[in-house]
CSV table of C-alpha atoms in Angstrom, one decimal:
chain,number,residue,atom,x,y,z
R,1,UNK,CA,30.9,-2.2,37.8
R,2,UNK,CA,30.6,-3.8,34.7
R,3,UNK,CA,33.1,-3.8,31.9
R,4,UNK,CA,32.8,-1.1,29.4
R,5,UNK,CA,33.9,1.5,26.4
R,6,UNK,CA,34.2,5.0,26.2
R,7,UNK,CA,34.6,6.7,22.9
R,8,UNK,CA,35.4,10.3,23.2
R,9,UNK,CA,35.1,12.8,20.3
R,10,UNK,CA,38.1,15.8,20.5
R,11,UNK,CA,36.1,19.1,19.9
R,12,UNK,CA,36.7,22.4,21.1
R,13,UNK,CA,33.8,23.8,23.2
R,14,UNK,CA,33.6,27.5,24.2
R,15,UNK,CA,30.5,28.3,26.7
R,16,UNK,CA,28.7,31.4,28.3
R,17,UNK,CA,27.3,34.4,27.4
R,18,UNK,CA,28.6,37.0,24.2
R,19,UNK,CA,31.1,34.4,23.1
R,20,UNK,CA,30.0,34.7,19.5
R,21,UNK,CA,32.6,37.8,19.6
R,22,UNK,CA,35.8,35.2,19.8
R,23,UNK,CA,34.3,33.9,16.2
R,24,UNK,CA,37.0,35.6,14.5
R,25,UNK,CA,39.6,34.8,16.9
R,26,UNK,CA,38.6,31.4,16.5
R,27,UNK,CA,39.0,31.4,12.6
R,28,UNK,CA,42.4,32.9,13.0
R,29,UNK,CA,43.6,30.4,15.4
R,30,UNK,CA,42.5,27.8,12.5
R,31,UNK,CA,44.7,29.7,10.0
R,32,UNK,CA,41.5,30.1,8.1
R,33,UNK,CA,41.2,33.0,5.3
R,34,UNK,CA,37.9,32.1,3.3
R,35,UNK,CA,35.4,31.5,5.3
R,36,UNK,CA,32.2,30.1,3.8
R,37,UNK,CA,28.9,31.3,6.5
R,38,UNK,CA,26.5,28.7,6.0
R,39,UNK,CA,22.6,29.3,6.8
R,40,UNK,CA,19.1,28.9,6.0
R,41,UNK,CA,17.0,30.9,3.5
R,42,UNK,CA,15.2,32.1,6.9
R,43,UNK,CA,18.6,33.0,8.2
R,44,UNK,CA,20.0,35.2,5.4
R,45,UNK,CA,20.6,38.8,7.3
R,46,UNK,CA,22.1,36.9,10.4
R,47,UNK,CA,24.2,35.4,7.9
R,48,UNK,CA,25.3,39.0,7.0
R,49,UNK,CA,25.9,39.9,10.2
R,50,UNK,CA,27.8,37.4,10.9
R,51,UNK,CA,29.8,37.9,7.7
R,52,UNK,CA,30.4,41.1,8.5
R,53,UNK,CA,31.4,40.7,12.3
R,54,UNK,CA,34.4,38.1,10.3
R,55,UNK,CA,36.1,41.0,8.2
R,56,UNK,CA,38.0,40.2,5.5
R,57,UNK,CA,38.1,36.2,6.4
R,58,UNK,CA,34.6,35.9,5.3
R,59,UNK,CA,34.8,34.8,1.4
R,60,UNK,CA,30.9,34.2,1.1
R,61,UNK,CA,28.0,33.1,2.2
R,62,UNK,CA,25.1,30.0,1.6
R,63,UNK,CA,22.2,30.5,2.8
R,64,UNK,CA,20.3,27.1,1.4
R,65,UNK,CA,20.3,24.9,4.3
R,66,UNK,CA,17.6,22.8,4.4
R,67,UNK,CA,16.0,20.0,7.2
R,68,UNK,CA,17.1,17.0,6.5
R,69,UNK,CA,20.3,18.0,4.5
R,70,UNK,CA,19.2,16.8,1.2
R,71,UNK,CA,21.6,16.0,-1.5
R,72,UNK,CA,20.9,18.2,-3.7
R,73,UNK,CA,21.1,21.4,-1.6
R,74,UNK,CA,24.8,20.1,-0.5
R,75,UNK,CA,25.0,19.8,-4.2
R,76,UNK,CA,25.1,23.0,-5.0
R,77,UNK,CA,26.6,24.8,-1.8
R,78,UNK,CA,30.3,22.4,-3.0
R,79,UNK,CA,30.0,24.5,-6.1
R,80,UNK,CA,30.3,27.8,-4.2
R,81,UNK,CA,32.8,26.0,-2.1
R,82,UNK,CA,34.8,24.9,-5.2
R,83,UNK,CA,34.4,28.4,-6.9
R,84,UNK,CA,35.1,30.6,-3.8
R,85,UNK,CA,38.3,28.4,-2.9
R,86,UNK,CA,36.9,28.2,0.7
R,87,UNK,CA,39.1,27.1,3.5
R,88,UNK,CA,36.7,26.7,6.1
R,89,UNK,CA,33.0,26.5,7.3
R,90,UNK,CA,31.0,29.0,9.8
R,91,UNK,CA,27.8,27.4,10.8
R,92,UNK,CA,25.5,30.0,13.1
R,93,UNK,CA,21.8,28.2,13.5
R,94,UNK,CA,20.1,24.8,14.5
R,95,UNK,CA,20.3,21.0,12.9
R,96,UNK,CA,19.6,22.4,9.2
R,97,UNK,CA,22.7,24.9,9.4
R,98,UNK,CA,24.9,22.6,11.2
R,99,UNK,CA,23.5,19.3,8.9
R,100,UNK,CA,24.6,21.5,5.9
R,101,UNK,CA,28.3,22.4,7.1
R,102,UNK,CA,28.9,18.7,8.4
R,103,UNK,CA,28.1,17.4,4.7
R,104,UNK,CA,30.2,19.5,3.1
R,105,UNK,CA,33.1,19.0,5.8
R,106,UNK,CA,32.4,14.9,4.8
R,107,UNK,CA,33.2,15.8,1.4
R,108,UNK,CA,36.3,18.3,1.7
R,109,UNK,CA,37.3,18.1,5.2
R,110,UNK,CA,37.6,21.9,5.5
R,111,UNK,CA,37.0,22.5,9.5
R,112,UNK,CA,34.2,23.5,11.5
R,113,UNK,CA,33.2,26.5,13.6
R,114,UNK,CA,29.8,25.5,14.9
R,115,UNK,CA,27.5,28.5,16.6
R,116,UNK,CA,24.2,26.7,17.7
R,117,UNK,CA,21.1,28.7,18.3
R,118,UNK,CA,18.8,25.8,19.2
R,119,UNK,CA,19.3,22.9,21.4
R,120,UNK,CA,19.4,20.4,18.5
R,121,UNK,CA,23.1,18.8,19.8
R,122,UNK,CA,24.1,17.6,16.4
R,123,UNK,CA,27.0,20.2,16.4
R,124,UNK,CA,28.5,17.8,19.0
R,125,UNK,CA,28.6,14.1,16.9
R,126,UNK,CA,30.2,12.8,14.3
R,127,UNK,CA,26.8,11.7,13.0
R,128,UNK,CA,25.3,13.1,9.9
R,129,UNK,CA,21.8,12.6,8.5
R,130,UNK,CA,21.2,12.9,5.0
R,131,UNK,CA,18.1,12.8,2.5
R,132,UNK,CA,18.2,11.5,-1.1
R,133,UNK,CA,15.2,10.8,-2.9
R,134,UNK,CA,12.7,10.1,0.0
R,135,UNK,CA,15.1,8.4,2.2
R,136,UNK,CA,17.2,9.8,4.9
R,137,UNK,CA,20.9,8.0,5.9
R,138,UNK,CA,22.9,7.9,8.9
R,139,UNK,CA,26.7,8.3,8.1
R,140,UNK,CA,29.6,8.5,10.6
R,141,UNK,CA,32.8,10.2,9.9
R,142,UNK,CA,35.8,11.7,11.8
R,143,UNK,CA,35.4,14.1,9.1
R,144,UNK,CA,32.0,15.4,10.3
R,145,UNK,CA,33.3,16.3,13.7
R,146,UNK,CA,32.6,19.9,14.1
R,147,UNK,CA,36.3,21.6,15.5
R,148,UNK,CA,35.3,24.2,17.2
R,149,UNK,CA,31.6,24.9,18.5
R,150,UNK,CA,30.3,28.1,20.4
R,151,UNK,CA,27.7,27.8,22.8
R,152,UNK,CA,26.5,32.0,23.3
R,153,UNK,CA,23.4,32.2,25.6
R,154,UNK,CA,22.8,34.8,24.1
R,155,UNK,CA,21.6,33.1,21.1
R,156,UNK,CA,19.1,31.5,22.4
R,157,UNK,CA,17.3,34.1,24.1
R,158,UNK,CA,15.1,35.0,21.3
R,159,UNK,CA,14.6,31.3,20.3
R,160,UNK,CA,10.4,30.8,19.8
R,161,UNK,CA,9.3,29.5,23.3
R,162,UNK,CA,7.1,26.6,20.9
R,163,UNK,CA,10.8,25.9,19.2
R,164,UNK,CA,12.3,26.0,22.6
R,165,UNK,CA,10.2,23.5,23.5
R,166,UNK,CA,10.4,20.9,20.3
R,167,UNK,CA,14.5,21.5,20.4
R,168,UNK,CA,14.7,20.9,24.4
R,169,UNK,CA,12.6,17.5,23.8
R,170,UNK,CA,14.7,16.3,20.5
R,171,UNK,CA,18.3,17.0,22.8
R,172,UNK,CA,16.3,14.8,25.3
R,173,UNK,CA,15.2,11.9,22.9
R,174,UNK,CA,19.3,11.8,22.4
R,175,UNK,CA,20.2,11.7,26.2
R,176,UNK,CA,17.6,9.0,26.3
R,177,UNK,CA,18.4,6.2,23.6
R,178,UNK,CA,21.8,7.2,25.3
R,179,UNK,CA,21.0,5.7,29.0
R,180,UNK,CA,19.9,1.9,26.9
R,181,UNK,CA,22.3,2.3,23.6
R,182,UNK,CA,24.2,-1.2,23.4
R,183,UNK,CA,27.9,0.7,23.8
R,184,UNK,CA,26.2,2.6,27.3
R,185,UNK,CA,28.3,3.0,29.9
R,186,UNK,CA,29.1,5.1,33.2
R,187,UNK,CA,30.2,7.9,31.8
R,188,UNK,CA,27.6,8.8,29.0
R,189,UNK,CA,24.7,7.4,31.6
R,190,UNK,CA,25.9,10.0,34.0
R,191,UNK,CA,25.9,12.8,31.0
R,192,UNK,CA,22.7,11.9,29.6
R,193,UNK,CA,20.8,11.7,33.4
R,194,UNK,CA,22.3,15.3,34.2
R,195,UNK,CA,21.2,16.8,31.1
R,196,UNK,CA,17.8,15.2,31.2
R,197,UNK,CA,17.0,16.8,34.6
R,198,UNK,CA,18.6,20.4,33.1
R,199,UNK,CA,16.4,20.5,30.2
R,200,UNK,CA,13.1,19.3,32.3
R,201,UNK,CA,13.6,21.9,34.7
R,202,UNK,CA,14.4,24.7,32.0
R,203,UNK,CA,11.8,24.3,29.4
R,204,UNK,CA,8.9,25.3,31.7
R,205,UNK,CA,10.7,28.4,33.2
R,206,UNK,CA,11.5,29.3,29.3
R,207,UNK,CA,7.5,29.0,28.4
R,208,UNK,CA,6.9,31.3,30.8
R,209,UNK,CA,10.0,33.5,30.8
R,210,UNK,CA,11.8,33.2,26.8
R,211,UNK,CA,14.2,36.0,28.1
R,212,UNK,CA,15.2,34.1,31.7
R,213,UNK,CA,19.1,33.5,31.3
R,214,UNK,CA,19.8,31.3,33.5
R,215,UNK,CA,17.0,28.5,32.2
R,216,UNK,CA,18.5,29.3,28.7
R,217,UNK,CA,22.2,29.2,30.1
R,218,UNK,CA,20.8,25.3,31.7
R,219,UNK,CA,18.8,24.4,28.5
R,220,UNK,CA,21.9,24.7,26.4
R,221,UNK,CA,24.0,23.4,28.9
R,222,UNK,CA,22.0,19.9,28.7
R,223,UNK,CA,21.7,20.1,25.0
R,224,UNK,CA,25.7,20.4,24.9
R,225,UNK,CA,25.6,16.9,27.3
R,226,UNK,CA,22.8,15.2,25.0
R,227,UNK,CA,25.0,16.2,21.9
R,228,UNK,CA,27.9,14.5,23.6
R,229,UNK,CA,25.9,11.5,24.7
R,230,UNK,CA,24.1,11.2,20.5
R,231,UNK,CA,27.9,10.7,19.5
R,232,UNK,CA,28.7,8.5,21.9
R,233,UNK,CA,26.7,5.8,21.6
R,234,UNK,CA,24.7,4.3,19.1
R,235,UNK,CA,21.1,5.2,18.5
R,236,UNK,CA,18.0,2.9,18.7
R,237,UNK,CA,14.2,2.6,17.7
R,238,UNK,CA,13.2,6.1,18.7
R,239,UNK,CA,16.1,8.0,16.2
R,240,UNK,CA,15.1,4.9,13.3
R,241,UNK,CA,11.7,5.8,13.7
R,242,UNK,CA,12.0,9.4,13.4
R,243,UNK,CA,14.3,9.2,11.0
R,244,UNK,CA,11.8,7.3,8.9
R,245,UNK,CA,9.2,10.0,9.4
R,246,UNK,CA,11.5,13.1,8.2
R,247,UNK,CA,13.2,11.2,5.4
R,248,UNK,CA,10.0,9.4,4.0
R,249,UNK,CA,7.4,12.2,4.7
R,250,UNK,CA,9.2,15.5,4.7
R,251,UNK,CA,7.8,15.7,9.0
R,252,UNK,CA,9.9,18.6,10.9
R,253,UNK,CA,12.4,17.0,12.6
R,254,UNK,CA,12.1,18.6,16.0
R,255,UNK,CA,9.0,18.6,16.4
R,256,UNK,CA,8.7,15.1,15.5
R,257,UNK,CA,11.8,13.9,17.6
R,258,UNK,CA,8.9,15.4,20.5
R,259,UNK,CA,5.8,13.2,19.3
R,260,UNK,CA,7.6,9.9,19.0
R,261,UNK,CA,9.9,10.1,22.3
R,262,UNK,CA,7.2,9.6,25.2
R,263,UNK,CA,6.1,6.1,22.7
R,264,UNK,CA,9.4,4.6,21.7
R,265,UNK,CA,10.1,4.9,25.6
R,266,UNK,CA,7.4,2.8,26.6
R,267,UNK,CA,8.1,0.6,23.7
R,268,UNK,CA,11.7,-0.1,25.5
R,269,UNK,CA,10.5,0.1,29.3
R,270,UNK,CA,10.6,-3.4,30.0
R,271,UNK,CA,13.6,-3.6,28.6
R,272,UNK,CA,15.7,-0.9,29.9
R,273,UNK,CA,15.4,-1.3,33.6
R,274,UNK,CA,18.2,0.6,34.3
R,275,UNK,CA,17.2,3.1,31.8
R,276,UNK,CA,13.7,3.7,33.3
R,277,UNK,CA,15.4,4.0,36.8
R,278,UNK,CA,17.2,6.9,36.0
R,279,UNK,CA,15.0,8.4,34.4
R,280,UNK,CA,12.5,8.7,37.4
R,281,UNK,CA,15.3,9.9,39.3
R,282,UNK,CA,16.5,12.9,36.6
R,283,UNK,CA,11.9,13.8,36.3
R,284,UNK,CA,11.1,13.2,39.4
R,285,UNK,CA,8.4,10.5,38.5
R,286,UNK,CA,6.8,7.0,38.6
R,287,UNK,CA,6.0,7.2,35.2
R,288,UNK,CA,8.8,9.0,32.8
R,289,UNK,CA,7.5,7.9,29.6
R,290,UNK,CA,3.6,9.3,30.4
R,291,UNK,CA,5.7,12.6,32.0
R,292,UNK,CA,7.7,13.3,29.1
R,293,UNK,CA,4.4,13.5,26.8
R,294,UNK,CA,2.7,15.4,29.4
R,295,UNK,CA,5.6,18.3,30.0
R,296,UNK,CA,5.5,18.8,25.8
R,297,UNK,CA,1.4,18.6,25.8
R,298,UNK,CA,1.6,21.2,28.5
R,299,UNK,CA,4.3,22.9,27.2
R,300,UNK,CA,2.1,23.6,23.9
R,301,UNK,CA,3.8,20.8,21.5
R,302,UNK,CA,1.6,19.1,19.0
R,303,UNK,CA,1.3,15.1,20.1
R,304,UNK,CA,-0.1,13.4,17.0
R,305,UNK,CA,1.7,13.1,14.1
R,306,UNK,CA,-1.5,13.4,11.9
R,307,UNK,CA,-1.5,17.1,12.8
R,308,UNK,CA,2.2,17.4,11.7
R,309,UNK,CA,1.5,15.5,8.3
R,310,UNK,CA,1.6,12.4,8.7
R,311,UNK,CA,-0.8,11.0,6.0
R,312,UNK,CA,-2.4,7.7,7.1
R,313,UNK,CA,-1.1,5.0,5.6
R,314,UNK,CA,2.1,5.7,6.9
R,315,UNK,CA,0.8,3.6,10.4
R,316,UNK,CA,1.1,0.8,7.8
R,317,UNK,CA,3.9,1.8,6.0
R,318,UNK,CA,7.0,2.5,8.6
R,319,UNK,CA,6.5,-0.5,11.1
R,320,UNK,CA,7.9,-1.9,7.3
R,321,UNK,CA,10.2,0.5,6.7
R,322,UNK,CA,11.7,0.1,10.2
R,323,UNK,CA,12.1,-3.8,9.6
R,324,UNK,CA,13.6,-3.4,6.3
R,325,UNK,CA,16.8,-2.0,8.2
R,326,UNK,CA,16.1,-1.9,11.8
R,327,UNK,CA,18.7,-0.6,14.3
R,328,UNK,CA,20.1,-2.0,17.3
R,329,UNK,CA,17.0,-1.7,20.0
R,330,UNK,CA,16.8,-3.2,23.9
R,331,UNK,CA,13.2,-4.2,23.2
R,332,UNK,CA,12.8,-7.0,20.3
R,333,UNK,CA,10.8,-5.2,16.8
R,334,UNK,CA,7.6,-6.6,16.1
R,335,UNK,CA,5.2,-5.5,14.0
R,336,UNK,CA,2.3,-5.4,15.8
R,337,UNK,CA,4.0,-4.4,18.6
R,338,UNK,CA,5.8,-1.0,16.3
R,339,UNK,CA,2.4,-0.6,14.3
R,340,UNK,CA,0.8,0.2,17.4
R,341,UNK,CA,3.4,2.6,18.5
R,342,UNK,CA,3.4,4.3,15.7
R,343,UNK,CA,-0.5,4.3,15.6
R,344,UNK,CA,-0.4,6.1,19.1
R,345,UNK,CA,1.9,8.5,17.9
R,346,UNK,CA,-0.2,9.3,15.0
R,347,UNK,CA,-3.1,9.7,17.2
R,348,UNK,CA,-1.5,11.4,20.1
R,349,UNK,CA,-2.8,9.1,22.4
R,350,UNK,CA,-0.9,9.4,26.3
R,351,UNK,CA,1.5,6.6,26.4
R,352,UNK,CA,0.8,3.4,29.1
R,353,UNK,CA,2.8,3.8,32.3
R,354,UNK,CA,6.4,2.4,31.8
């Protein structure tokens, strides 16, 4: 076995099902007493519920998160956190809710109570992206660590089967750039391989059954490991790529994580042996990067990034963007080479066999 390093994050995970109901035990055991609920506009009367379900810990609530965490909206959720003398952060949603709470916990270091209801994984890393005028950054901070994260089934079970499926393939786009990350190692790999072959397995049983527990209890299960696995390691071409398309262009994150993974694999087959190896083993297939597009085709995603906005140009436009500041990648970045990619993507055109 070869040398290696293994970071891990301290973070308290409680999972199953109906464990939103220790949220105020939780805050207590923090020594918390204003509680700011975070949320977006969408999510204003779970935000109440949840407010009322704290009691008397619950000093207010924000619900302005947007996607991509931008700025401006973080902005103006300090001065509520300034003005209410909040002591600590309730996040119950997906990447937008959590993206919002992580930003402000970067700029006060209040703690973290994290209640996913997707399988975006971000609750999990250190990692936060955000958006300022057009253009999204990657920051890592101890700071952003959520402290305490819930993981309730029960959450999920009314999750949109089409968001089900965009969220299950974003965790997966994680787990992947995971298995050929320069810091890989054992312990992630075996993470990111199990979690891979969870999700798979779960997102067709949820398109045909949203209310089957046991897919949803395995979907959020992976989603957990491919959180883990995102802030482990570092990310590569697919995570530069999309975040190029949701800071530049405004594209939904999810769904775009979903259009981009099946090319930016066969971009890096070649050069990610090992990579490609598990990955037949956790899908069952010869060809993981053609599968991968196929399950989310099948699965009802949209494929081509025209129909999710993507204006034209851009085919010209990111391969640039990408070189300005490129990450880390197995496969060398060439122009052609990424212009092509991205004009498949934009297309929807079925990836080559890799």
């Amino acid at each position: 076995m070869r040398d290696f390093v293994y970071n891990a994050h301290p973070a308290r995970v409680i999972f199953g099902s109906g464990t939103l109901t220790r949220l105020p035990e939780e805050i207590e055991r923090l020594g918390l007493s204003r509680v700011l609920v975070v949320a977006t506009p969408e999510q204003d009367a779970d935000a109440r519920r949840i407010k009322d379900r704290i009691g008397e810990r619950a000093a207010g609530i924000f619900a302005g998160a947007r996607m991509h965490t931008p700025t401006d909206v973080t902005a103006k959720a300090m001065e509520v956190v300034t003005a209410e003398r909040i002591d600590g952060l309730v996040a119950v949603g997906g990447g937008s809710t959590t993206g919002l709470a992580k930003a402000i916990a970067l700029r006060t270091d209040l703690p973290q109570i994290v209640a996913p209801t997707t399988y975006a994984g971000s609750e999990m890393t250190p990692i936060l992206g955000e958006t300022e005028n057009g253009r999204k950054v990657t920051k890592s901070d101890p700071r952003i660590l959520p402290e305490v994260v819930i993981y309730d089934v029960d959450l999920t079970l009314t999750l949109p089967v089409a968001m089900s499926v965009t969220s299950g393939m974003n965790a997966i786009a994680h787990a992947v750039e995971a298995l050929y990350a320069r810091e890989a190692n054992p312990i992630v790999s075996m993470m990111a391989e199990r979690a891979i072959a969870a999700i798979a397995a779960a997102l067709p049983i949820i398109h045909d059954r949203p209310d089957d527990r046991d897919a949803r209890s395995e979907a959020l299960f992976g989603a957990w490991l491919c959180g883990v696995c995102l802030g482990s390691v570092g990310m590569a071409l697919h995570h530069k790529i999309c975040h190029t398309l949701g800071g530049t262009y405004n594209l939904p994150h999810a769904e775009t994580h979903t259009a981009v993974l099946p090319h930016a694999l066969a971009y890096n087959a070649d050069a990610a042996p090992e990579t490609m190896q598990a990955l037949r083993r956790a899908l069952s297939t010869e060809d993981p990067a053609g599968t991968l597009f196929d399950l989310s085709r099948t699965l009802g995603a949209t494929m081509a990034l025209e129909r999710l906005g993507l204006p034209e140009r851009a085919v010209d436009e990111v391969p640039d963007l990408i070189l300005a500041n490129p990450y880390w990648n197995p496969a060398a970045l060439d122009r052609y080479a990424l212009r092509r990619l991205v004009a498949n993507a934009f297309s929807g055109h079925r990836p080559s066999a890799g």
